[in-house]
Amino acid sequence: MLRITLLVCCIFATPAVAGVKPPEPVLGPIHVIDGDTIRLASGETVRIYNIEAPETHKPHCAAEKWYGESAPSYLATLLSAGGVMISRCEPASGRCKDRYGHTLATLSTRNVNDVGDALIGMGLAMPGRSERKAKDLWIEFWCKGPIE
């Protein structure tokens, strides 16, 4: 009886983990929208939750525009390796949608364990999510870079 009680307590004591869904394969073509957003064949729009890519719509400088144009190309290259897996929802919070209704998820491929980390490693994304306080840091990161 004690084991059952402990098991039940452990299950209900970890709500953030409970919201995270196990990885599943992505079927069909993937359309890259920008450096941190894709659209699946089903029409579902997915934001890579653990990164922020540079703006392409209204970049703050020439470098941000260049990085913003480069990030989607590199993302498409990563995803073209095949074996794309999606893990929906943020592990830390259990949130599954952003404020625009896009699915929050991480992506992996047969060659890359975390696509977001690969974009960060190439300097084409920064860790984190859209927070107004961090926007100045992102602008500084890309606009103080080697391309001005």
PDB file of C-alpha atoms in Angstrom:
ATOM      1  CA  MET A   1       0.000   0.000   0.000  1.00  0.00           C
ATOM      2  CA  LEU A   2       2.879   2.376   0.837  1.00  0.00           C
ATOM      3  CA  ARG A   3       4.412   1.748  -2.612  1.00  0.00           C
ATOM      4  CA  ILE A   4       1.165   2.682  -4.371  1.00  0.00           C
ATOM      5  CA  THR A   5       0.838   5.856  -2.288  1.00  0.00           C
ATOM      6  CA  LEU A   6       4.417   6.874  -3.072  1.00  0.00           C
ATOM      7  CA  LEU A   7       3.906   6.165  -6.767  1.00  0.00           C
ATOM      8  CA  VAL A   8       0.706   8.243  -6.869  1.00  0.00           C
ATOM      9  CA  CYS A   9       2.441  11.099  -5.003  1.00  0.00           C
ATOM     10  CA  CYS A  10       5.355  11.058  -7.430  1.00  0.00           C
ATOM     11  CA  ILE A  11       3.085  11.124 -10.469  1.00  0.00           C
ATOM     12  CA  PHE A  12       1.042  14.075  -9.201  1.00  0.00           C
ATOM     13  CA  ALA A  13       4.085  15.934  -7.851  1.00  0.00           C
ATOM     14  CA  THR A  14       5.584  16.388 -11.345  1.00  0.00           C
ATOM     15  CA  PRO A  15       2.950  18.229 -13.416  1.00  0.00           C
ATOM     16  CA  ALA A  16       5.458  19.872 -15.797  1.00  0.00           C
ATOM     17  CA  VAL A  17       6.830  16.514 -16.892  1.00  0.00           C
ATOM     18  CA  ALA A  18       3.324  15.116 -17.269  1.00  0.00           C
ATOM     19  CA  GLY A  19       2.551  17.671 -20.033  1.00  0.00           C
ATOM     20  CA  VAL A  20       5.541  16.671 -22.142  1.00  0.00           C
ATOM     21  CA  LYS A  21       4.728  14.208 -24.868  1.00  0.00           C
ATOM     22  CA  PRO A  22       7.162  11.507 -25.956  1.00  0.00           C
ATOM     23  CA  PRO A  23       9.066  12.102 -29.200  1.00  0.00           C
ATOM     24  CA  GLU A  24       7.259  11.049 -32.343  1.00  0.00           C
ATOM     25  CA  PRO A  25       8.314  10.924 -35.987  1.00  0.00           C
ATOM     26  CA  VAL A  26       7.406  13.798 -38.301  1.00  0.00           C
ATOM     27  CA  LEU A  27       5.672  12.437 -41.384  1.00  0.00           C
ATOM     28  CA  GLY A  28       5.481  14.199 -44.723  1.00  0.00           C
ATOM     29  CA  PRO A  29       7.157  17.355 -45.961  1.00  0.00           C
ATOM     30  CA  ILE A  30       8.279  20.106 -43.588  1.00  0.00           C
ATOM     31  CA  HIS A  31       8.032  23.761 -44.622  1.00  0.00           C
ATOM     32  CA  VAL A  32      10.557  26.067 -42.940  1.00  0.00           C
ATOM     33  CA  ILE A  33       8.894  29.408 -42.165  1.00  0.00           C
ATOM     34  CA  ASP A  34      11.839  31.110 -40.459  1.00  0.00           C
ATOM     35  CA  GLY A  35      14.815  30.251 -38.274  1.00  0.00           C
ATOM     36  CA  ASP A  36      12.729  28.900 -35.397  1.00  0.00           C
ATOM     37  CA  THR A  37       9.363  28.012 -36.964  1.00  0.00           C
ATOM     38  CA  ILE A  38       8.221  25.209 -39.263  1.00  0.00           C
ATOM     39  CA  ARG A  39       4.920  23.983 -40.675  1.00  0.00           C
ATOM     40  CA  LEU A  40       4.214  20.266 -40.799  1.00  0.00           C
ATOM     41  CA  ALA A  41       2.313  18.509 -43.603  1.00  0.00           C
ATOM     42  CA  SER A  42      -0.708  18.399 -41.269  1.00  0.00           C
ATOM     43  CA  GLY A  43      -0.766  22.225 -41.217  1.00  0.00           C
ATOM     44  CA  GLU A  44       0.473  22.398 -37.618  1.00  0.00           C
ATOM     45  CA  THR A  45       2.833  25.330 -37.022  1.00  0.00           C
ATOM     46  CA  VAL A  46       5.695  24.471 -34.663  1.00  0.00           C
ATOM     47  CA  ARG A  47       8.048  26.865 -32.864  1.00  0.00           C
ATOM     48  CA  ILE A  48      11.330  25.485 -31.594  1.00  0.00           C
ATOM     49  CA  TYR A  49      10.779  26.442 -27.959  1.00  0.00           C
ATOM     50  CA  ASN A  50      14.354  26.671 -26.675  1.00  0.00           C
ATOM     51  CA  ILE A  51      15.689  29.244 -29.164  1.00  0.00           C
ATOM     52  CA  GLU A  52      15.080  32.683 -30.622  1.00  0.00           C
ATOM     53  CA  ALA A  53      16.164  33.267 -34.223  1.00  0.00           C
ATOM     54  CA  PRO A  54      16.902  36.696 -35.727  1.00  0.00           C
ATOM     55  CA  GLU A  55      14.094  38.703 -37.293  1.00  0.00           C
ATOM     56  CA  THR A  56      13.567  38.676 -41.035  1.00  0.00           C
ATOM     57  CA  HIS A  57      10.414  40.800 -41.224  1.00  0.00           C
ATOM     58  CA  LYS A  58      11.806  44.031 -39.745  1.00  0.00           C
ATOM     59  CA  PRO A  59      15.484  43.464 -38.959  1.00  0.00           C
ATOM     60  CA  HIS A  60      17.235  46.078 -36.813  1.00  0.00           C
ATOM     61  CA  CYS A  61      20.461  46.036 -38.847  1.00  0.00           C
ATOM     62  CA  ALA A  62      22.083  44.434 -41.898  1.00  0.00           C
ATOM     63  CA  ALA A  63      23.660  41.690 -39.785  1.00  0.00           C
ATOM     64  CA  GLU A  64      20.345  40.656 -38.260  1.00  0.00           C
ATOM     65  CA  LYS A  65      18.880  40.516 -41.770  1.00  0.00           C
ATOM     66  CA  TRP A  66      21.781  38.323 -42.946  1.00  0.00           C
ATOM     67  CA  TYR A  67      21.502  35.975 -39.942  1.00  0.00           C
ATOM     68  CA  GLY A  68      17.713  35.987 -40.317  1.00  0.00           C
ATOM     69  CA  GLU A  69      18.044  34.839 -43.926  1.00  0.00           C
ATOM     70  CA  SER A  70      20.740  32.274 -43.089  1.00  0.00           C
ATOM     71  CA  ALA A  71      18.957  30.604 -40.157  1.00  0.00           C
ATOM     72  CA  PRO A  72      16.046  29.152 -42.188  1.00  0.00           C
ATOM     73  CA  SER A  73      18.450  27.783 -44.810  1.00  0.00           C
ATOM     74  CA  TYR A  74      20.524  26.044 -42.163  1.00  0.00           C
ATOM     75  CA  LEU A  75      17.369  24.768 -40.426  1.00  0.00           C
ATOM     76  CA  ALA A  76      16.182  23.300 -43.746  1.00  0.00           C
ATOM     77  CA  THR A  77      19.587  21.653 -44.226  1.00  0.00           C
ATOM     78  CA  LEU A  78      19.441  20.104 -40.762  1.00  0.00           C
ATOM     79  CA  LEU A  79      15.912  18.787 -41.322  1.00  0.00           C
ATOM     80  CA  SER A  80      16.775  17.403 -44.766  1.00  0.00           C
ATOM     81  CA  ALA A  81      18.954  14.767 -43.050  1.00  0.00           C
ATOM     82  CA  GLY A  82      15.705  12.907 -42.354  1.00  0.00           C
ATOM     83  CA  GLY A  83      14.524  10.967 -39.364  1.00  0.00           C
ATOM     84  CA  VAL A  84      12.957  14.121 -37.900  1.00  0.00           C
ATOM     85  CA  MET A  85      11.439  13.626 -34.460  1.00  0.00           C
ATOM     86  CA  ILE A  86       9.286  16.114 -32.578  1.00  0.00           C
ATOM     87  CA  SER A  87       8.945  16.394 -28.804  1.00  0.00           C
ATOM     88  CA  ARG A  88       5.975  18.634 -28.104  1.00  0.00           C
ATOM     89  CA  CYS A  89       5.677  20.904 -25.042  1.00  0.00           C
ATOM     90  CA  GLU A  90       8.275  22.620 -22.862  1.00  0.00           C
ATOM     91  CA  PRO A  91       9.739  20.203 -20.311  1.00  0.00           C
ATOM     92  CA  ALA A  92      10.223  22.875 -17.634  1.00  0.00           C
ATOM     93  CA  SER A  93       6.715  24.359 -17.736  1.00  0.00           C
ATOM     94  CA  GLY A  94       4.605  21.808 -19.576  1.00  0.00           C
ATOM     95  CA  ARG A  95       3.361  24.597 -21.906  1.00  0.00           C
ATOM     96  CA  CYS A  96       2.411  23.246 -25.307  1.00  0.00           C
ATOM     97  CA  LYS A  97       1.385  26.424 -27.183  1.00  0.00           C
ATOM     98  CA  ASP A  98       2.827  29.908 -27.522  1.00  0.00           C
ATOM     99  CA  ARG A  99       0.740  33.074 -27.451  1.00  0.00           C
ATOM    100  CA  TYR A 100       0.020  32.706 -31.183  1.00  0.00           C
ATOM    101  CA  GLY A 101      -1.254  29.141 -30.808  1.00  0.00           C
ATOM    102  CA  HIS A 102       1.852  27.549 -32.343  1.00  0.00           C
ATOM    103  CA  THR A 103       2.988  24.232 -30.925  1.00  0.00           C
ATOM    104  CA  LEU A 104       6.116  24.517 -28.761  1.00  0.00           C
ATOM    105  CA  ALA A 105       8.521  21.665 -29.360  1.00  0.00           C
ATOM    106  CA  THR A 106      12.075  20.490 -29.800  1.00  0.00           C
ATOM    107  CA  LEU A 107      13.206  18.776 -32.970  1.00  0.00           C
ATOM    108  CA  SER A 108      15.873  16.190 -33.613  1.00  0.00           C
ATOM    109  CA  THR A 109      17.088  14.365 -36.713  1.00  0.00           C
ATOM    110  CA  ARG A 110      19.050  11.207 -37.328  1.00  0.00           C
ATOM    111  CA  ASN A 111      22.222  13.355 -37.273  1.00  0.00           C
ATOM    112  CA  VAL A 112      21.376  16.036 -34.687  1.00  0.00           C
ATOM    113  CA  ASN A 113      20.134  15.430 -31.162  1.00  0.00           C
ATOM    114  CA  ASP A 114      18.689  18.961 -30.735  1.00  0.00           C
ATOM    115  CA  VAL A 115      18.107  21.154 -33.782  1.00  0.00           C
ATOM    116  CA  GLY A 116      17.783  24.278 -31.596  1.00  0.00           C
ATOM    117  CA  ASP A 117      21.175  23.644 -30.023  1.00  0.00           C
ATOM    118  CA  ALA A 118      22.685  23.194 -33.502  1.00  0.00           C
ATOM    119  CA  LEU A 119      21.319  26.598 -34.590  1.00  0.00           C
ATOM    120  CA  ILE A 120      22.702  28.180 -31.413  1.00  0.00           C
ATOM    121  CA  GLY A 121      26.071  26.534 -32.046  1.00  0.00           C
ATOM    122  CA  MET A 122      26.239  28.131 -35.509  1.00  0.00           C
ATOM    123  CA  GLY A 123      25.356  31.580 -34.110  1.00  0.00           C
ATOM    124  CA  LEU A 124      22.037  31.546 -35.981  1.00  0.00           C
ATOM    125  CA  ALA A 125      19.890  31.539 -32.845  1.00  0.00           C
ATOM    126  CA  MET A 126      20.079  32.463 -29.186  1.00  0.00           C
ATOM    127  CA  PRO A 127      18.901  30.392 -26.248  1.00  0.00           C
ATOM    128  CA  GLY A 128      15.511  31.261 -24.849  1.00  0.00           C
ATOM    129  CA  ARG A 129      12.075  32.393 -25.866  1.00  0.00           C
ATOM    130  CA  SER A 130      10.631  35.734 -26.839  1.00  0.00           C
ATOM    131  CA  GLU A 131      10.751  37.942 -23.782  1.00  0.00           C
ATOM    132  CA  ARG A 132      10.551  41.692 -24.225  1.00  0.00           C
ATOM    133  CA  LYS A 133      13.450  42.225 -21.778  1.00  0.00           C
ATOM    134  CA  ALA A 134      15.712  40.003 -23.834  1.00  0.00           C
ATOM    135  CA  LYS A 135      14.950  41.687 -27.167  1.00  0.00           C
ATOM    136  CA  ASP A 136      17.695  44.294 -26.670  1.00  0.00           C
ATOM    137  CA  LEU A 137      20.189  41.494 -26.006  1.00  0.00           C
ATOM    138  CA  TRP A 138      19.216  39.749 -29.232  1.00  0.00           C
ATOM    139  CA  ILE A 139      19.537  42.958 -31.231  1.00  0.00           C
ATOM    140  CA  GLU A 140      22.957  43.572 -29.679  1.00  0.00           C
ATOM    141  CA  PHE A 141      23.996  39.954 -30.318  1.00  0.00           C
ATOM    142  CA  TRP A 142      23.256  40.098 -34.046  1.00  0.00           C
ATOM    143  CA  CYS A 143      23.825  43.804 -34.737  1.00  0.00           C
ATOM    144  CA  LYS A 144      27.237  43.933 -33.033  1.00  0.00           C
ATOM    145  CA  GLY A 145      28.349  40.871 -34.976  1.00  0.00           C
ATOM    146  CA  PRO A 146      30.904  40.707 -37.809  1.00  0.00           C
ATOM    147  CA  ILE A 147      28.447  41.851 -40.475  1.00  0.00           C
ATOM    148  CA  GLU A 148      27.180  45.451 -40.192  1.00  0.00           C
TER     149      GLU A 148
END
